PDB file of C-alpha atoms in Angstrom:
ATOM      1  CA  UNK A   1      24.759-103.668  21.765  1.00 63.00           C
ATOM      2  CA  UNK A   2      22.393-105.599  23.999  1.00 76.00           C
ATOM      3  CA  UNK A   3      19.684-103.926  26.034  1.00 87.00           C
ATOM      4  CA  UNK A   4      19.573-104.359  29.805  1.00 94.00           C
ATOM      5  CA  UNK A   5      16.688-102.537  31.420  1.00 95.00           C
ATOM      6  CA  UNK A   6      16.142-101.730  35.053  1.00 97.00           C
ATOM      7  CA  UNK A   7      12.939-100.532  36.619  1.00 97.00           C
ATOM      8  CA  UNK A   8      11.945 -98.379  38.263  1.00 97.00           C
ATOM      9  CA  UNK A   9      14.522 -95.703  37.467  1.00 95.00           C
ATOM     10  CA  UNK A  10      14.174 -94.264  40.974  1.00 96.00           C
ATOM     11  CA  UNK A  11      12.354 -95.103  44.142  1.00 95.00           C
ATOM     12  CA  UNK A  12      11.685 -93.352  47.454  1.00 97.00           C
ATOM     13  CA  UNK A  13      10.576 -95.507  50.367  1.00 97.00           C
ATOM     14  CA  UNK A  14      10.077 -95.009  54.093  1.00 97.00           C
ATOM     15  CA  UNK A  15      12.451 -96.598  56.547  1.00 98.00           C
ATOM     16  CA  UNK A  16      11.183-100.080  57.364  1.00 97.00           C
ATOM     17  CA  UNK A  17       9.412-100.600  54.038  1.00 97.00           C
ATOM     18  CA  UNK A  18      10.330-103.551  51.879  1.00 97.00           C
ATOM     19  CA  UNK A  19      10.995-102.930  48.216  1.00 96.00           C
ATOM     20  CA  UNK A  20      12.017-104.652  45.019  1.00 96.00           C
ATOM     21  CA  UNK A  21      13.347-103.769  41.602  1.00 95.00           C
ATOM     22  CA  UNK A  22      13.669-105.517  38.276  1.00 98.00           C
ATOM     23  CA  UNK A  23      16.475-106.175  35.820  1.00 98.00           C
ATOM     24  CA  UNK A  24      15.463-107.398  32.339  1.00 97.00           C
ATOM     25  CA  UNK A  25      17.996-108.841  29.934  1.00 96.00           C
ATOM     26  CA  UNK A  26      18.125-110.938  26.728  1.00 93.00           C
ATOM     27  CA  UNK A  27      17.450-114.609  27.357  1.00 87.00           C
ATOM     28  CA  UNK A  28      19.996-115.732  24.759  1.00 89.00           C
ATOM     29  CA  UNK A  29      23.783-116.009  25.241  1.00 90.00           C
ATOM     30  CA  UNK A  30      23.342-115.826  29.010  1.00 92.00           C
ATOM     31  CA  UNK A  31      26.398-116.533  31.143  1.00 92.00           C
ATOM     32  CA  UNK A  32      25.864-114.651  34.413  1.00 94.00           C
ATOM     33  CA  UNK A  33      23.920-111.822  36.012  1.00 96.00           C
ATOM     34  CA  UNK A  34      25.639-109.490  38.471  1.00 96.00           C
ATOM     35  CA  UNK A  35      24.092-107.083  40.989  1.00 97.00           C
ATOM     36  CA  UNK A  36      26.076-104.138  42.359  1.00 97.00           C
ATOM     37  CA  UNK A  37      25.334-101.376  44.830  1.00 97.00           C
ATOM     38  CA  UNK A  38      26.781 -97.944  44.083  1.00 96.00           C
ATOM     39  CA  UNK A  39      26.709 -95.372  46.848  1.00 95.00           C
ATOM     40  CA  UNK A  40      27.403 -91.736  46.069  1.00 90.00           C
ATOM     41  CA  UNK A  41      31.121 -90.871  46.084  1.00 89.00           C
ATOM     42  CA  UNK A  42      32.087 -94.549  46.429  1.00 92.00           C
ATOM     43  CA  UNK A  43      32.943 -97.355  44.018  1.00 93.00           C
ATOM     44  CA  UNK A  44      30.335 -99.915  42.936  1.00 94.00           C
ATOM     45  CA  UNK A  45      30.284-102.830  45.346  1.00 95.00           C
ATOM     46  CA  UNK A  46      29.319-106.366  44.382  1.00 94.00           C
ATOM     47  CA  UNK A  47      26.161-107.882  45.850  1.00 96.00           C
ATOM     48  CA  UNK A  48      25.552-111.084  43.912  1.00 95.00           C
ATOM     49  CA  UNK A  49      26.708-113.104  40.923  1.00 94.00           C
ATOM     50  CA  UNK A  50      23.986-115.423  39.653  1.00 95.00           C
ATOM     51  CA  UNK A  51      24.420-118.069  37.020  1.00 93.00           C
ATOM     52  CA  UNK A  52      21.690-120.705  37.162  1.00 92.00           C
ATOM     53  CA  UNK A  53      18.034-120.393  36.281  1.00 93.00           C
ATOM     54  CA  UNK A  54      16.054-120.351  39.507  1.00 93.00           C
ATOM     55  CA  UNK A  55      19.035-119.155  41.553  1.00 93.00           C
ATOM     56  CA  UNK A  56      18.217-117.324  44.752  1.00 96.00           C
ATOM     57  CA  UNK A  57      20.888-115.458  46.684  1.00 96.00           C
ATOM     58  CA  UNK A  58      20.674-113.687  50.030  1.00 97.00           C
ATOM     59  CA  UNK A  59      22.935-111.280  51.903  1.00 94.00           C
ATOM     60  CA  UNK A  60      21.431-109.964  55.117  1.00 96.00           C
ATOM     61  CA  UNK A  61      18.228-108.121  54.237  1.00 97.00           C
ATOM     62  CA  UNK A  62      18.934-108.180  50.503  1.00 97.00           C
ATOM     63  CA  UNK A  63      18.028-111.086  48.257  1.00 98.00           C
ATOM     64  CA  UNK A  64      17.830-111.734  44.525  1.00 98.00           C
ATOM     65  CA  UNK A  65      16.205-114.207  42.182  1.00 98.00           C
ATOM     66  CA  UNK A  66      17.025-115.154  38.612  1.00 97.00           C
ATOM     67  CA  UNK A  67      14.923-116.360  35.676  1.00 97.00           C
ATOM     68  CA  UNK A  68      17.171-116.896  32.664  1.00 95.00           C
ATOM     69  CA  UNK A  69      14.438-118.379  30.453  1.00 94.00           C
ATOM     70  CA  UNK A  70      12.324-115.228  30.556  1.00 95.00           C
ATOM     71  CA  UNK A  71      15.258-112.884  31.070  1.00 95.00           C
ATOM     72  CA  UNK A  72      14.721-111.142  34.393  1.00 96.00           C
ATOM     73  CA  UNK A  73      16.109-110.850  37.888  1.00 98.00           C
ATOM     74  CA  UNK A  74      14.514-109.311  40.960  1.00 98.00           C
ATOM     75  CA  UNK A  75      16.356-107.653  43.833  1.00 98.00           C
ATOM     76  CA  UNK A  76      14.493-107.437  47.138  1.00 98.00           C
ATOM     77  CA  UNK A  77      15.328-105.345  50.181  1.00 98.00           C
ATOM     78  CA  UNK A  78      13.467-106.221  53.375  1.00 97.00           C
ATOM     79  CA  UNK A  79      12.957-103.517  55.996  1.00 97.00           C
ATOM     80  CA  UNK A  80      14.830-100.748  54.140  1.00 97.00           C
ATOM     81  CA  UNK A  81      17.260 -98.633  56.151  1.00 97.00           C
ATOM     82  CA  UNK A  82      18.728 -95.212  55.282  1.00 96.00           C
ATOM     83  CA  UNK A  83      22.111 -96.860  54.666  1.00 96.00           C
ATOM     84  CA  UNK A  84      20.490 -98.849  51.829  1.00 97.00           C
ATOM     85  CA  UNK A  85      20.184 -95.611  49.854  1.00 97.00           C
ATOM     86  CA  UNK A  86      22.229 -96.124  46.700  1.00 97.00           C
ATOM     87  CA  UNK A  87      21.963 -96.917  43.022  1.00 97.00           C
ATOM     88  CA  UNK A  88      21.546-100.623  42.338  1.00 97.00           C
ATOM     89  CA  UNK A  89      23.055-101.831  39.080  1.00 97.00           C
ATOM     90  CA  UNK A  90      22.610-105.104  37.290  1.00 97.00           C
ATOM     91  CA  UNK A  91      25.026-106.381  34.656  1.00 95.00           C
ATOM     92  CA  UNK A  92      24.372-109.097  32.108  1.00 93.00           C
ATOM     93  CA  UNK A  93      27.395-111.164  31.143  1.00 91.00           C
ATOM     94  CA  UNK A  94      27.277-112.970  27.797  1.00 90.00           C
ATOM     95  CA  UNK A  95      28.923-116.225  26.773  1.00 88.00           C
ATOM     96  CA  UNK A  96      31.342-114.048  24.799  1.00 83.00           C
ATOM     97  CA  UNK A  97      32.605-112.372  28.011  1.00 81.00           C
ATOM     98  CA  UNK A  98      30.960-109.045  27.284  1.00 85.00           C
ATOM     99  CA  UNK A  99      29.278-107.116  30.108  1.00 87.00           C
ATOM    100  CA  UNK A 100      26.173-104.977  29.637  1.00 92.00           C
ATOM    101  CA  UNK A 101      25.045-102.817  32.528  1.00 94.00           C
ATOM    102  CA  UNK A 102      21.606-101.400  33.120  1.00 94.00           C
ATOM    103  CA  UNK A 103      21.184 -97.717  33.993  1.00 93.00           C
ATOM    104  CA  UNK A 104      20.402 -98.585  37.587  1.00 95.00           C
ATOM    105  CA  UNK A 105      17.627 -98.052  40.107  1.00 97.00           C
ATOM    106  CA  UNK A 106      18.241 -95.164  42.492  1.00 97.00           C
ATOM    107  CA  UNK A 107      16.861 -95.960  45.935  1.00 97.00           C
ATOM    108  CA  UNK A 108      16.317 -93.314  48.609  1.00 97.00           C
ATOM    109  CA  UNK A 109      15.224 -94.497  52.040  1.00 97.00           C
ATOM    110  CA  UNK A 110      13.576 -91.740  54.047  1.00 97.00           C
ATOM    111  CA  UNK A 111      14.152 -91.914  57.821  1.00 95.00           C
TER     112      UNK A 111
ATOM    113  CA  UNK B   1      45.386-102.674  51.922  1.00 58.00           C
ATOM    114  CA  UNK B   2      44.214-104.504  48.789  1.00 66.00           C
ATOM    115  CA  UNK B   3      42.270-102.676  46.134  1.00 92.00           C
ATOM    116  CA  UNK B   4      42.141-100.807  42.874  1.00 95.00           C
ATOM    117  CA  UNK B   5      43.485 -97.328  42.425  1.00 95.00           C
ATOM    118  CA  UNK B   6      42.793 -94.949  39.586  1.00 96.00           C
ATOM    119  CA  UNK B   7      44.543 -91.713  38.891  1.00 91.00           C
ATOM    120  CA  UNK B   8      44.052 -88.917  38.463  1.00 91.00           C
ATOM    121  CA  UNK B   9      40.610 -88.234  39.947  1.00 92.00           C
ATOM    122  CA  UNK B  10      40.039 -85.438  37.407  1.00 94.00           C
ATOM    123  CA  UNK B  11      41.761 -85.071  34.059  1.00 92.00           C
ATOM    124  CA  UNK B  12      41.545 -82.312  31.499  1.00 90.00           C
ATOM    125  CA  UNK B  13      42.199 -82.889  27.832  1.00 87.00           C
ATOM    126  CA  UNK B  14      42.870 -80.336  25.165  1.00 87.00           C
ATOM    127  CA  UNK B  15      41.665 -80.796  21.602  1.00 83.00           C
ATOM    128  CA  UNK B  16      43.873 -83.204  19.667  1.00 85.00           C
ATOM    129  CA  UNK B  17      45.648 -84.461  22.764  1.00 90.00           C
ATOM    130  CA  UNK B  18      46.068 -88.058  23.892  1.00 93.00           C
ATOM    131  CA  UNK B  19      45.652 -88.655  27.608  1.00 94.00           C
ATOM    132  CA  UNK B  20      46.279 -91.782  29.674  1.00 95.00           C
ATOM    133  CA  UNK B  21      44.211 -92.912  32.648  1.00 96.00           C
ATOM    134  CA  UNK B  22      45.957 -95.106  35.165  1.00 96.00           C
ATOM    135  CA  UNK B  23      44.499 -98.229  36.783  1.00 97.00           C
ATOM    136  CA  UNK B  24      46.476-100.363  39.240  1.00 97.00           C
ATOM    137  CA  UNK B  25      45.345-103.335  41.344  1.00 97.00           C
ATOM    138  CA  UNK B  26      47.126-105.326  44.041  1.00 96.00           C
ATOM    139  CA  UNK B  27      44.490-108.048  44.300  1.00 95.00           C
ATOM    140  CA  UNK B  28      46.425-110.470  42.090  1.00 95.00           C
ATOM    141  CA  UNK B  29      43.469-110.551  39.705  1.00 95.00           C
ATOM    142  CA  UNK B  30      43.915-111.871  36.182  1.00 95.00           C
ATOM    143  CA  UNK B  31      41.100-109.891  34.537  1.00 95.00           C
ATOM    144  CA  UNK B  32      40.767-106.130  34.257  1.00 96.00           C
ATOM    145  CA  UNK B  33      38.137-103.897  32.634  1.00 96.00           C
ATOM    146  CA  UNK B  34      37.532-100.325  31.560  1.00 97.00           C
ATOM    147  CA  UNK B  35      34.043 -98.805  31.539  1.00 96.00           C
ATOM    148  CA  UNK B  36      32.687 -95.452  30.577  1.00 96.00           C
ATOM    149  CA  UNK B  37      29.646 -93.788  32.154  1.00 94.00           C
ATOM    150  CA  UNK B  38      27.671 -90.998  30.514  1.00 93.00           C
ATOM    151  CA  UNK B  39      24.674 -89.243  32.089  1.00 87.00           C
ATOM    152  CA  UNK B  40      21.521 -91.353  31.846  1.00 84.00           C
ATOM    153  CA  UNK B  41      23.364 -94.393  30.540  1.00 86.00           C
ATOM    154  CA  UNK B  42      24.631 -97.584  32.080  1.00 87.00           C
ATOM    155  CA  UNK B  43      28.296 -98.427  32.303  1.00 92.00           C
ATOM    156  CA  UNK B  44      29.612 -99.369  28.859  1.00 93.00           C
ATOM    157  CA  UNK B  45      32.560-101.680  28.366  1.00 93.00           C
ATOM    158  CA  UNK B  46      35.490-100.154  26.477  1.00 96.00           C
ATOM    159  CA  UNK B  47      38.163-102.862  26.763  1.00 96.00           C
ATOM    160  CA  UNK B  48      38.872-105.858  28.922  1.00 94.00           C
ATOM    161  CA  UNK B  49      41.887-108.046  29.524  1.00 96.00           C
ATOM    162  CA  UNK B  50      41.694-111.644  30.694  1.00 94.00           C
ATOM    163  CA  UNK B  51      45.416-112.060  31.165  1.00 94.00           C
ATOM    164  CA  UNK B  52      48.715-110.238  30.763  1.00 95.00           C
ATOM    165  CA  UNK B  53      49.571-109.263  27.173  1.00 95.00           C
ATOM    166  CA  UNK B  54      46.027-109.935  26.003  1.00 95.00           C
ATOM    167  CA  UNK B  55      43.030-107.626  25.676  1.00 96.00           C
ATOM    168  CA  UNK B  56      39.707-107.552  23.855  1.00 94.00           C
ATOM    169  CA  UNK B  57      37.501-104.747  22.596  1.00 94.00           C
ATOM    170  CA  UNK B  58      34.191-103.963  24.213  1.00 92.00           C
ATOM    171  CA  UNK B  59      31.299-102.247  22.452  1.00 88.00           C
ATOM    172  CA  UNK B  60      32.808 -98.750  22.421  1.00 94.00           C
ATOM    173  CA  UNK B  61      36.544 -99.296  21.849  1.00 96.00           C
ATOM    174  CA  UNK B  62      36.882 -96.804  18.991  1.00 95.00           C
ATOM    175  CA  UNK B  63      39.146 -93.907  19.961  1.00 95.00           C
ATOM    176  CA  UNK B  64      40.683 -95.775  22.900  1.00 97.00           C
ATOM    177  CA  UNK B  65      43.734 -97.968  23.336  1.00 97.00           C
ATOM    178  CA  UNK B  66      45.012-100.118  26.209  1.00 98.00           C
ATOM    179  CA  UNK B  67      48.015-102.165  27.189  1.00 97.00           C
ATOM    180  CA  UNK B  68      48.501-104.974  29.696  1.00 98.00           C
ATOM    181  CA  UNK B  69      52.224-105.430  30.153  1.00 97.00           C
ATOM    182  CA  UNK B  70      51.954-106.170  33.865  1.00 97.00           C
ATOM    183  CA  UNK B  71      49.308-108.085  35.769  1.00 97.00           C
ATOM    184  CA  UNK B  72      48.629-105.214  38.144  1.00 97.00           C
ATOM    185  CA  UNK B  73      48.343-102.423  35.572  1.00 98.00           C
ATOM    186  CA  UNK B  74      45.834-101.697  32.781  1.00 98.00           C
ATOM    187  CA  UNK B  75      46.220 -98.114  31.526  1.00 98.00           C
ATOM    188  CA  UNK B  76      43.658 -96.620  29.146  1.00 97.00           C
ATOM    189  CA  UNK B  77      44.675 -94.035  26.542  1.00 97.00           C
ATOM    190  CA  UNK B  78      41.999 -91.744  25.204  1.00 95.00           C
ATOM    191  CA  UNK B  79      43.244 -90.757  21.765  1.00 93.00           C
ATOM    192  CA  UNK B  80      42.431 -87.694  19.692  1.00 88.00           C
ATOM    193  CA  UNK B  81      40.219 -89.987  17.575  1.00 87.00           C
ATOM    194  CA  UNK B  82      37.716 -90.152  20.441  1.00 88.00           C
ATOM    195  CA  UNK B  83      35.479 -87.227  19.549  1.00 86.00           C
ATOM    196  CA  UNK B  84      33.392 -87.186  22.704  1.00 90.00           C
ATOM    197  CA  UNK B  85      35.715 -88.160  25.557  1.00 91.00           C
ATOM    198  CA  UNK B  86      34.003 -86.242  28.364  1.00 93.00           C
ATOM    199  CA  UNK B  87      32.757 -88.947  30.732  1.00 95.00           C
ATOM    200  CA  UNK B  88      33.390 -90.787  33.974  1.00 96.00           C
ATOM    201  CA  UNK B  89      35.766 -93.731  33.553  1.00 97.00           C
ATOM    202  CA  UNK B  90      35.745 -96.737  35.872  1.00 97.00           C
ATOM    203  CA  UNK B  91      38.325 -99.488  36.031  1.00 97.00           C
ATOM    204  CA  UNK B  92      37.541-102.890  37.518  1.00 96.00           C
ATOM    205  CA  UNK B  93      39.226-106.228  38.090  1.00 96.00           C
ATOM    206  CA  UNK B  94      38.137-109.774  38.833  1.00 94.00           C
ATOM    207  CA  UNK B  95      39.900-112.997  39.804  1.00 92.00           C
ATOM    208  CA  UNK B  96      39.231-114.430  36.356  1.00 88.00           C
ATOM    209  CA  UNK B  97      37.109-113.263  33.457  1.00 79.00           C
ATOM    210  CA  UNK B  98      34.441-115.869  34.046  1.00 74.00           C
ATOM    211  CA  UNK B  99      31.416-115.058  36.213  1.00 71.00           C
ATOM    212  CA  UNK B 100      33.565-113.536  38.913  1.00 83.00           C
ATOM    213  CA  UNK B 101      32.628-110.529  40.992  1.00 89.00           C
ATOM    214  CA  UNK B 102      34.239-107.345  39.744  1.00 93.00           C
ATOM    215  CA  UNK B 103      35.952-104.901  42.087  1.00 94.00           C
ATOM    216  CA  UNK B 104      35.857-101.282  41.012  1.00 96.00           C
ATOM    217  CA  UNK B 105      38.207 -98.366  41.416  1.00 96.00           C
ATOM    218  CA  UNK B 106      37.080 -94.862  42.426  1.00 94.00           C
ATOM    219  CA  UNK B 107      36.948 -93.567  38.840  1.00 96.00           C
ATOM    220  CA  UNK B 108      38.449 -90.741  36.791  1.00 96.00           C
ATOM    221  CA  UNK B 109      36.390 -87.879  35.407  1.00 95.00           C
ATOM    222  CA  UNK B 110      37.722 -86.662  32.065  1.00 94.00           C
ATOM    223  CA  UNK B 111      36.828 -83.206  30.846  1.00 92.00           C
ATOM    224  CA  UNK B 112      37.669 -81.596  27.526  1.00 86.00           C
ATOM    225  CA  UNK B 113      38.914 -77.997  27.520  1.00 81.00           C
TER     226      UNK B 113
END
């Protein structure tokens, strides 16, 4: 079983603050890195799928970067809003089609 | 309305009983997945299927079985061999098994009586 680590485990920020979290994964057998947002009482929702070293993806105020050589990805949220409150999951996909999820970063945005 | 449905929302299992969790999708996706979530842990892959009549074990397949007789359906059976079945179970699907975004169902919480 591979280890995918996310930090911090939880985060409280004020509305309007920018924030970022980290996903660390093994640098070998890399195929793709997924980011999902999981709001309470809803299903996880896809944010990004990243495949190439140096990839940068953006969706509104949320962006992500990928470094496959050192095994990490950053997720950034600019100008956090209360509706951004959720758990953010990353998932490491191996060349053998296995998925390994991190435990998530729980974000609370305080109005 | 396209999506993934899981039923039931809550399921109770007695000792020694097999129970089956339903997962249906109308997204015309080839690949489907079953995950388990326990408190303080990430989602762990139980089984996945890349195409009809084919499925592969994930890291924690012991005590579980699946079938994929139809493209839209991927039921998961929790057998009596699974000694610690209490968990939250999520089903997902993707267009193909390669790199694609996964779409998740609402989940089933299984409790042992």
